[in-house]
mmCIF file of C-alpha atoms in Angstrom:
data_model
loop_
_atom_site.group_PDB
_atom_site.id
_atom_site.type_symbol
_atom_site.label_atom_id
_atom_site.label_comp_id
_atom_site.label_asym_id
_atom_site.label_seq_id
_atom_site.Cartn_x
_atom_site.Cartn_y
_atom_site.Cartn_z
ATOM 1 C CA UNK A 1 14.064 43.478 -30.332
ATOM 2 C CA UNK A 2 10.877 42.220 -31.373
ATOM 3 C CA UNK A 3 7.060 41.875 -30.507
ATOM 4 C CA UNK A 4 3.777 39.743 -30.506
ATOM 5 C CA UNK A 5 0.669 41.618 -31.506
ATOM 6 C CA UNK A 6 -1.307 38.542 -31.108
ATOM 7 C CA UNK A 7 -0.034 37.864 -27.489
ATOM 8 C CA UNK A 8 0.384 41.587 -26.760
ATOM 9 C CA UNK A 9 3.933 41.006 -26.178
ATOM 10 C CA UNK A 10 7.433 42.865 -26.426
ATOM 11 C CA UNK A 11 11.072 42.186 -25.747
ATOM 12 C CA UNK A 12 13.535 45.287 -25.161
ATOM 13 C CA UNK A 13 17.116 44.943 -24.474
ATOM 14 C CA UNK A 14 18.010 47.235 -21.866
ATOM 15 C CA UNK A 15 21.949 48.019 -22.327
ATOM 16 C CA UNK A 16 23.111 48.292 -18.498
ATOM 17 C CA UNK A 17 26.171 46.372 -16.660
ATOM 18 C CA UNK A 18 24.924 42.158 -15.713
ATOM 19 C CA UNK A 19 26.223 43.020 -12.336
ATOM 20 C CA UNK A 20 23.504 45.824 -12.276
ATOM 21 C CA UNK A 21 20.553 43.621 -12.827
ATOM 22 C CA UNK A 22 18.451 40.956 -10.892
ATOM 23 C CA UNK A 23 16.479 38.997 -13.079
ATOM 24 C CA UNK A 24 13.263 37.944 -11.300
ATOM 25 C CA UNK A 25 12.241 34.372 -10.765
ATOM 26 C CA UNK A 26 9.766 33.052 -13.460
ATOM 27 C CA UNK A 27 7.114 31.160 -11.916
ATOM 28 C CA UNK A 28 4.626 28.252 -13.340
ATOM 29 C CA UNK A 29 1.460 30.194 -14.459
ATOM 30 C CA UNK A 30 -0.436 26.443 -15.235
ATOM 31 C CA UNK A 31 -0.187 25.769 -11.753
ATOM 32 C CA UNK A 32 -2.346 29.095 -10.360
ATOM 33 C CA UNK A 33 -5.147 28.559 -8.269
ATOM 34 C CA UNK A 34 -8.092 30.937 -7.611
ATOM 35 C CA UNK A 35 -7.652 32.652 -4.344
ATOM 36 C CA UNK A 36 -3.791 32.505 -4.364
ATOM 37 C CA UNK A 37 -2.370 35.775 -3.693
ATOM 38 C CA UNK A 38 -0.585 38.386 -6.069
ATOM 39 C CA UNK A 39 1.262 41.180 -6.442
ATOM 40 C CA UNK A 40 1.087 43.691 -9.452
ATOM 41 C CA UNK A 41 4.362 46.029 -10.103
ATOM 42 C CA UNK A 42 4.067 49.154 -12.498
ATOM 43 C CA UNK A 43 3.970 53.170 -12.870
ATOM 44 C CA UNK A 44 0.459 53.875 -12.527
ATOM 45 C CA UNK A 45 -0.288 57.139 -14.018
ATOM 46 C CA UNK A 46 3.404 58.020 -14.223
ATOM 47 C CA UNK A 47 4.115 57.365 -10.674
ATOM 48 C CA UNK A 48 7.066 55.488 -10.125
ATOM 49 C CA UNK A 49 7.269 51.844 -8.699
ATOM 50 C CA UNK A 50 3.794 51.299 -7.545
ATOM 51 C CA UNK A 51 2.774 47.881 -5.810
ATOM 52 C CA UNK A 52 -0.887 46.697 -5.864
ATOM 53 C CA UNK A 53 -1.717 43.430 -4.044
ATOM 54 C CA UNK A 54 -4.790 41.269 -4.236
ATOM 55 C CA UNK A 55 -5.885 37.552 -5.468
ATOM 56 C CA UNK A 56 -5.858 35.204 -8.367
ATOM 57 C CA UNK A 57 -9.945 36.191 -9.426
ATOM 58 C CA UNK A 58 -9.912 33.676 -11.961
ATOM 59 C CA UNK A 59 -7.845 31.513 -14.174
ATOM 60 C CA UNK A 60 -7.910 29.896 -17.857
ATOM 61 C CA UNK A 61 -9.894 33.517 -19.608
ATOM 62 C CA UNK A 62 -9.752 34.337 -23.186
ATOM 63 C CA UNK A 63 -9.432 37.832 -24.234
ATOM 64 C CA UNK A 64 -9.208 39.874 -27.525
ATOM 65 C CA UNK A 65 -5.135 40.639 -27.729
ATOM 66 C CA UNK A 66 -6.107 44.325 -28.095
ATOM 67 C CA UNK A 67 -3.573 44.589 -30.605
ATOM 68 C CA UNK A 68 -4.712 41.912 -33.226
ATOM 69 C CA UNK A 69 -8.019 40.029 -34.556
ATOM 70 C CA UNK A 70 -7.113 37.257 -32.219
ATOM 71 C CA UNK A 71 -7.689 36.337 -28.624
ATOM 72 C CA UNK A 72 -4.749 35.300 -25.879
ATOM 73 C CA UNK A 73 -6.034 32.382 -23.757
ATOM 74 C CA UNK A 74 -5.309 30.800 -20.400
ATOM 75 C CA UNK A 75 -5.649 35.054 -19.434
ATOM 76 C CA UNK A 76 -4.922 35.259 -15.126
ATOM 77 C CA UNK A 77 -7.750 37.696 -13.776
ATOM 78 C CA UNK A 78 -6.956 39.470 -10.379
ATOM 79 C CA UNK A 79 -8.653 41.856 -8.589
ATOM 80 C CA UNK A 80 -4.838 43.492 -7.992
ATOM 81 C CA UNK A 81 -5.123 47.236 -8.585
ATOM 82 C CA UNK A 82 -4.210 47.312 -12.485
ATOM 83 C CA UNK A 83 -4.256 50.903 -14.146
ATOM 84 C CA UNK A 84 -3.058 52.648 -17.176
ATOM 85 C CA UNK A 85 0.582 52.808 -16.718
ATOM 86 C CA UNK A 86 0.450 48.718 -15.154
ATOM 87 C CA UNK A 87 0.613 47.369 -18.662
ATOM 88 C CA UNK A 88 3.479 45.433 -19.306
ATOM 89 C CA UNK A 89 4.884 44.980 -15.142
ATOM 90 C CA UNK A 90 5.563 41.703 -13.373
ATOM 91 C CA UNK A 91 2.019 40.203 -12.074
ATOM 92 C CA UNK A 92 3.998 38.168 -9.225
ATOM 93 C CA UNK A 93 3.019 35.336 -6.466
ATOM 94 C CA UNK A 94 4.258 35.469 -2.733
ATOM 95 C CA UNK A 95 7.240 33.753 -3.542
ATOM 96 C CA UNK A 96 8.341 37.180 -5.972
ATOM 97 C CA UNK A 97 7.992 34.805 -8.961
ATOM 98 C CA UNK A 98 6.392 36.191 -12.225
ATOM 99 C CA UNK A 99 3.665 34.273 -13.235
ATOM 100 C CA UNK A 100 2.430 37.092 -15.673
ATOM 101 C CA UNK A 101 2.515 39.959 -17.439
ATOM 102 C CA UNK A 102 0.121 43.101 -16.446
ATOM 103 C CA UNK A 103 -2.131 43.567 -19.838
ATOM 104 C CA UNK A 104 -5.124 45.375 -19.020
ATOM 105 C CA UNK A 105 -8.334 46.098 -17.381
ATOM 106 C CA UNK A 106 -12.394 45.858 -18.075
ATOM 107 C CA UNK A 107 -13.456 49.457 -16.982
ATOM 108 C CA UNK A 108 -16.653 51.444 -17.491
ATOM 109 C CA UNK A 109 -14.519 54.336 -15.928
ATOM 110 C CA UNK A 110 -10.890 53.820 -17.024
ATOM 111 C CA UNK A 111 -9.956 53.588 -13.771
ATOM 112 C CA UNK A 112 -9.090 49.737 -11.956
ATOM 113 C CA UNK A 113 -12.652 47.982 -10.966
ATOM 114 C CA UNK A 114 -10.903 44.742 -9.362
ATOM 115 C CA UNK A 115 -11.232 43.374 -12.992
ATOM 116 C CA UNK A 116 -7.462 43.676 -14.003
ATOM 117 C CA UNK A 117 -5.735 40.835 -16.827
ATOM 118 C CA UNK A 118 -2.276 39.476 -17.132
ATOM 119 C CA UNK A 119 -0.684 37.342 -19.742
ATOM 120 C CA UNK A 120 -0.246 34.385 -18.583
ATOM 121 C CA UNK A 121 4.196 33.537 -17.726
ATOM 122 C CA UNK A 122 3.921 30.139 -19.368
ATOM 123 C CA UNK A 123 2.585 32.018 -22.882
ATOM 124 C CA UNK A 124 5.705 34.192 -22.899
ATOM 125 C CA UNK A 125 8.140 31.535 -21.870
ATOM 126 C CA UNK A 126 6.629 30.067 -25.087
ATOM 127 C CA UNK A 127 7.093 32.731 -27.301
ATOM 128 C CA UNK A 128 9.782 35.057 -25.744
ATOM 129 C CA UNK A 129 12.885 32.980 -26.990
ATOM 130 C CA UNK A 130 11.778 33.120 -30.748
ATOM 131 C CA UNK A 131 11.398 36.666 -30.155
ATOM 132 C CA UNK A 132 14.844 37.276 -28.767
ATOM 133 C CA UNK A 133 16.577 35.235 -31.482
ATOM 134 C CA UNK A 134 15.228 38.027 -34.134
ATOM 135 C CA UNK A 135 12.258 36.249 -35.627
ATOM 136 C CA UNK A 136 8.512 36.353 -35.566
ATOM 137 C CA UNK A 137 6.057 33.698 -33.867
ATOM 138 C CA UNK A 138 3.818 31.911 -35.955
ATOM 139 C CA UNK A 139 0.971 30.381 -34.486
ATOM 140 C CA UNK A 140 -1.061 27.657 -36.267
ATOM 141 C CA UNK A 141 -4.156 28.805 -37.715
ATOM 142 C CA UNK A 142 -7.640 27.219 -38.801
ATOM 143 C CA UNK A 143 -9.722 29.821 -40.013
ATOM 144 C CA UNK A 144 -13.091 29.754 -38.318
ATOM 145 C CA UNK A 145 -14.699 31.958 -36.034
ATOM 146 C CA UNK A 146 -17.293 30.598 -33.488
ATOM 147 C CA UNK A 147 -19.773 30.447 -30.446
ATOM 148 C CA UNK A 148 -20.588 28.073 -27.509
ATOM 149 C CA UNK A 149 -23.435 26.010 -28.185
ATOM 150 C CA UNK A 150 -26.055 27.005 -26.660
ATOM 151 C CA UNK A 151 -29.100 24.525 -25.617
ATOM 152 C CA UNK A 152 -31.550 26.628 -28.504
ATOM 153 C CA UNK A 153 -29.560 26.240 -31.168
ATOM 154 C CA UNK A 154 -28.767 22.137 -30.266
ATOM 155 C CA UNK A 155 -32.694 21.969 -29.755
ATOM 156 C CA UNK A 156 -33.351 23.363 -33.700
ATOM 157 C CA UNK A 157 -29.893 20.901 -35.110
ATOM 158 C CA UNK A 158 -31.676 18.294 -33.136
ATOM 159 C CA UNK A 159 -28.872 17.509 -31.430
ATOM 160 C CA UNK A 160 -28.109 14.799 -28.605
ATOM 161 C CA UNK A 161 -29.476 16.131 -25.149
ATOM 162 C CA UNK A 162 -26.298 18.073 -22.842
ATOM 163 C CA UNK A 163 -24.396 18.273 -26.394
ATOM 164 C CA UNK A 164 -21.125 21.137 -25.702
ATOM 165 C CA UNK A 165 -19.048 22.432 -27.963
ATOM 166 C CA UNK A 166 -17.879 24.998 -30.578
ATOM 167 C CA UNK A 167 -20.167 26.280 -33.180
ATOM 168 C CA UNK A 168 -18.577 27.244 -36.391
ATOM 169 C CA UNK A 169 -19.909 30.669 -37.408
ATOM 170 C CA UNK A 170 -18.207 31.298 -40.168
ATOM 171 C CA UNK A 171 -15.187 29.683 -42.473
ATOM 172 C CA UNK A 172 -12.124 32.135 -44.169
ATOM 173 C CA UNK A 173 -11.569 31.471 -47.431
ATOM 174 C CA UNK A 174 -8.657 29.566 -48.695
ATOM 175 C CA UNK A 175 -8.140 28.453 -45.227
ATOM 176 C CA UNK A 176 -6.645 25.298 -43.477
ATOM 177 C CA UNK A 177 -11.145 24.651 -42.115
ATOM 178 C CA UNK A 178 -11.806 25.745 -45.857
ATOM 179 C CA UNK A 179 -10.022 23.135 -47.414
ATOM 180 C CA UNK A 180 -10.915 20.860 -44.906
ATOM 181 C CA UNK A 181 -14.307 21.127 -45.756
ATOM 182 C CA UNK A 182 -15.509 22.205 -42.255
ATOM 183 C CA UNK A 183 -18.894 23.607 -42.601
ATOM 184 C CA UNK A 184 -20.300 27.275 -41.386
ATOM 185 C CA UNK A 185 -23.773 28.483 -40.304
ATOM 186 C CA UNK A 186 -25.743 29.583 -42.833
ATOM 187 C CA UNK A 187 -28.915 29.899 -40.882
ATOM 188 C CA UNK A 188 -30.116 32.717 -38.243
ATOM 189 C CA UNK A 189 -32.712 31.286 -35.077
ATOM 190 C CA UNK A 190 -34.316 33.943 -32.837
ATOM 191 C CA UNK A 191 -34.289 33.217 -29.360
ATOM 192 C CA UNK A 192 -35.948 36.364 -26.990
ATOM 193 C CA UNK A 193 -35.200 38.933 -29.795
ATOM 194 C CA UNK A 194 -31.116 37.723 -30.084
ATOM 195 C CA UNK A 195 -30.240 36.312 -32.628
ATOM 196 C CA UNK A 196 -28.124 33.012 -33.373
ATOM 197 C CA UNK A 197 -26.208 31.571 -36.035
ATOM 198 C CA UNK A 198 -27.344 28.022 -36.301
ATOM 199 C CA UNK A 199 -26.705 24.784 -38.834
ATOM 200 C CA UNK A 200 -23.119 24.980 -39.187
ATOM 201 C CA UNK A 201 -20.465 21.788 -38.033
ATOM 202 C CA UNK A 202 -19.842 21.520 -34.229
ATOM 203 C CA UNK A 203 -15.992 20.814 -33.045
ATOM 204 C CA UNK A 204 -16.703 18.782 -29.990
ATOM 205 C CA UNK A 205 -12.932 17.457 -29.482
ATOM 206 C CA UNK A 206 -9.497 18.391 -30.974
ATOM 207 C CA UNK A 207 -6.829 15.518 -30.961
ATOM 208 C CA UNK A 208 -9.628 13.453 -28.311
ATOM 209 C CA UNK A 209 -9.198 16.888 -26.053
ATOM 210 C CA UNK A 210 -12.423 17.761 -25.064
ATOM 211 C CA UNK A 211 -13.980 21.625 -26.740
ATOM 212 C CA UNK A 212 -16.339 23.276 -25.008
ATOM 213 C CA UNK A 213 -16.273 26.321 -25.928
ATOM 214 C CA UNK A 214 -13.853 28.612 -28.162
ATOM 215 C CA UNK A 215 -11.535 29.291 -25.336
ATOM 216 C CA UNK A 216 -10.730 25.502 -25.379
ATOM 217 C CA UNK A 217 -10.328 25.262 -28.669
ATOM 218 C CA UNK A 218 -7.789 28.229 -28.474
ATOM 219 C CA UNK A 219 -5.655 27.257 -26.319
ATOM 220 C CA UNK A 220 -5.286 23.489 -27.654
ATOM 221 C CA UNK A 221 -4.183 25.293 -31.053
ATOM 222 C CA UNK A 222 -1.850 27.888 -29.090
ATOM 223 C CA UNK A 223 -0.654 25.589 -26.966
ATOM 224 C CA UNK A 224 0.169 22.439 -28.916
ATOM 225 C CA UNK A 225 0.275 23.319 -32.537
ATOM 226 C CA UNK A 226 2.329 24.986 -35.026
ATOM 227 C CA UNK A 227 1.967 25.463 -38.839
ATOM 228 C CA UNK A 228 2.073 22.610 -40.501
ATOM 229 C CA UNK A 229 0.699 19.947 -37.904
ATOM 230 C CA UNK A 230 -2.138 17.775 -39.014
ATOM 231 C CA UNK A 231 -4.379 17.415 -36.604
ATOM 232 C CA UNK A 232 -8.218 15.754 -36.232
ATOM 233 C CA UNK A 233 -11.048 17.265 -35.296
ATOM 234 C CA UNK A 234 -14.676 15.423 -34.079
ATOM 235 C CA UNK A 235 -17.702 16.808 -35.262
ATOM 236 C CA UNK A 236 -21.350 17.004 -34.471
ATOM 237 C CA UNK A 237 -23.495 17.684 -37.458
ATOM 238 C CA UNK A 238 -27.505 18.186 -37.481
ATOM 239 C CA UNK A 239 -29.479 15.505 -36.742
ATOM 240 C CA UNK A 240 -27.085 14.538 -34.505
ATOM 241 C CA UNK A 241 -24.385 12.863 -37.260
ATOM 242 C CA UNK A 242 -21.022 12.403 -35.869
ATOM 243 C CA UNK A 243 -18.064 12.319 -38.120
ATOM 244 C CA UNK A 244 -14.231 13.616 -37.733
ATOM 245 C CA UNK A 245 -11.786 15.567 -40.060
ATOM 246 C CA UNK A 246 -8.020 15.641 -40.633
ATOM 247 C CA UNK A 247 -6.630 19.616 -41.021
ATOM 248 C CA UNK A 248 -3.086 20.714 -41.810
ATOM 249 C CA UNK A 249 -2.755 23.494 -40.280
ATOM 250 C CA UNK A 250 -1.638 27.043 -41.669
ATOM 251 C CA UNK A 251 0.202 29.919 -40.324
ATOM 252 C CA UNK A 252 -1.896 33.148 -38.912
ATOM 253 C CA UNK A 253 -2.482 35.370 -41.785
ATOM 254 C CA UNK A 254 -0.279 38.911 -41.319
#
């Protein structure tokens, strides 16, 4: 019926008698805690109705969609046995209630290492009905891309000691951050032969939520935006200048 490249999502209908089906429980993925057990349903390698069980590993990742330049956030890791034929099966909790959505693994081998990924239930709750009603899902867009700050680069902005938050790399043109004014790195520092973009504006809160880090910043936009919503941003410039921005928001570019 439709899908999500940017959440790595589908919807099928499946044409079979109600009386025929048992719709599983839907569970509340914000409320996972590391250690809590689960339970991963799928065809692994073409073998029909495999179960794999094994913990929550981690909570609140952020992961490249796989399908799309963009990244799907609050990502469940579990050390369930995930492999190719997994994708797109019922990641479940003791009680049998889906709280996400098998997506893939991090492998050297192609085979499951304990490092399996599922889309988080509360995402698709979010997105699945817009699906089903025949239209795409537009998610608010800024139009940066951007790193952690990293203690280095705050040293050479002379920065405030302990200052977090997201650098901003680089700026798309004609964007929502472009016309905001929002300013990129233009400079390159060394440190132990890597090197780091350095000297562009640092989003340190979105709306007063706190951004550490990209995968913050991510989920505040997936999570509580859409196009069109003005929001503000606070900044951290070098030399330690603090100042804050209004952006409208735009829809993700195609």
């Amino acid at each position: 019926i439709g899908t999500d490249p940017d959440a790595d999502l589908a919807v099928l209908k499946v044409n079979l008698p109600a009386s025929d089906l048992q719709p599983l429980k839907l569970g509340n993925s914000d409320e996972l805690k590391v250690g809590q057990l689960t339970l991963a349903i799928g065809n692994p390698y073409g073998q029909d109705f495999t179960m794999t069980s094994g913990i929550v590993s981690a909570v609140g990742r952020t992961i490249p969609s796989g399908n799309s330049t963009f990244s799907i956030p609050e990502v469940i890791q579990t050390d369930a046995a995930i492999n190719p034929g997994n994708s797109g099966g019922p990641l479940l909790n003791r009680h049998g209630e889906v709280i996400g959505i098998n997506a893939m693994i991090i492998s050297e081998s192609g085979s499951s290492d304990g490092v399996g990924f599922a889309v988080p239930i509360n995402i698709a709750k979010q997105i699945l009905p817009t699906l089903i009603a025949g239209e795409d899902y537009k998610y608010a867009w800024l139009g940066i891309s951007g790193a952690s700050l990293i203690r280095e680069v705050a040293q050479a902005m002379d920065l405030p000691a302990g200052a977090q938050g997201v650098l901003i790399v680089s700026v798309a043109q004609s964007s929502p951050a472009a016309e905001a004014g929002l300013r990129s790195s233009r400079e390159v520092l060394t440190v132990a032969g890597r090197e780091y973009p350095y000297g562009g504006d640092i989003i340190t809160a979105i709306q007063g939520a706190t951004v550490t880090d990209m995968g913050d910043l991510i989920t505040y936009l997936v999570e509580n935006t859409r196009p069109g919503d003005r929001v503000t941003f606070d900044l951290l410039r070098s030399g330690g200048e603090r100042g804050d921005v209004s952006v409208t928001l735009g829809a993700r570019p195609e």
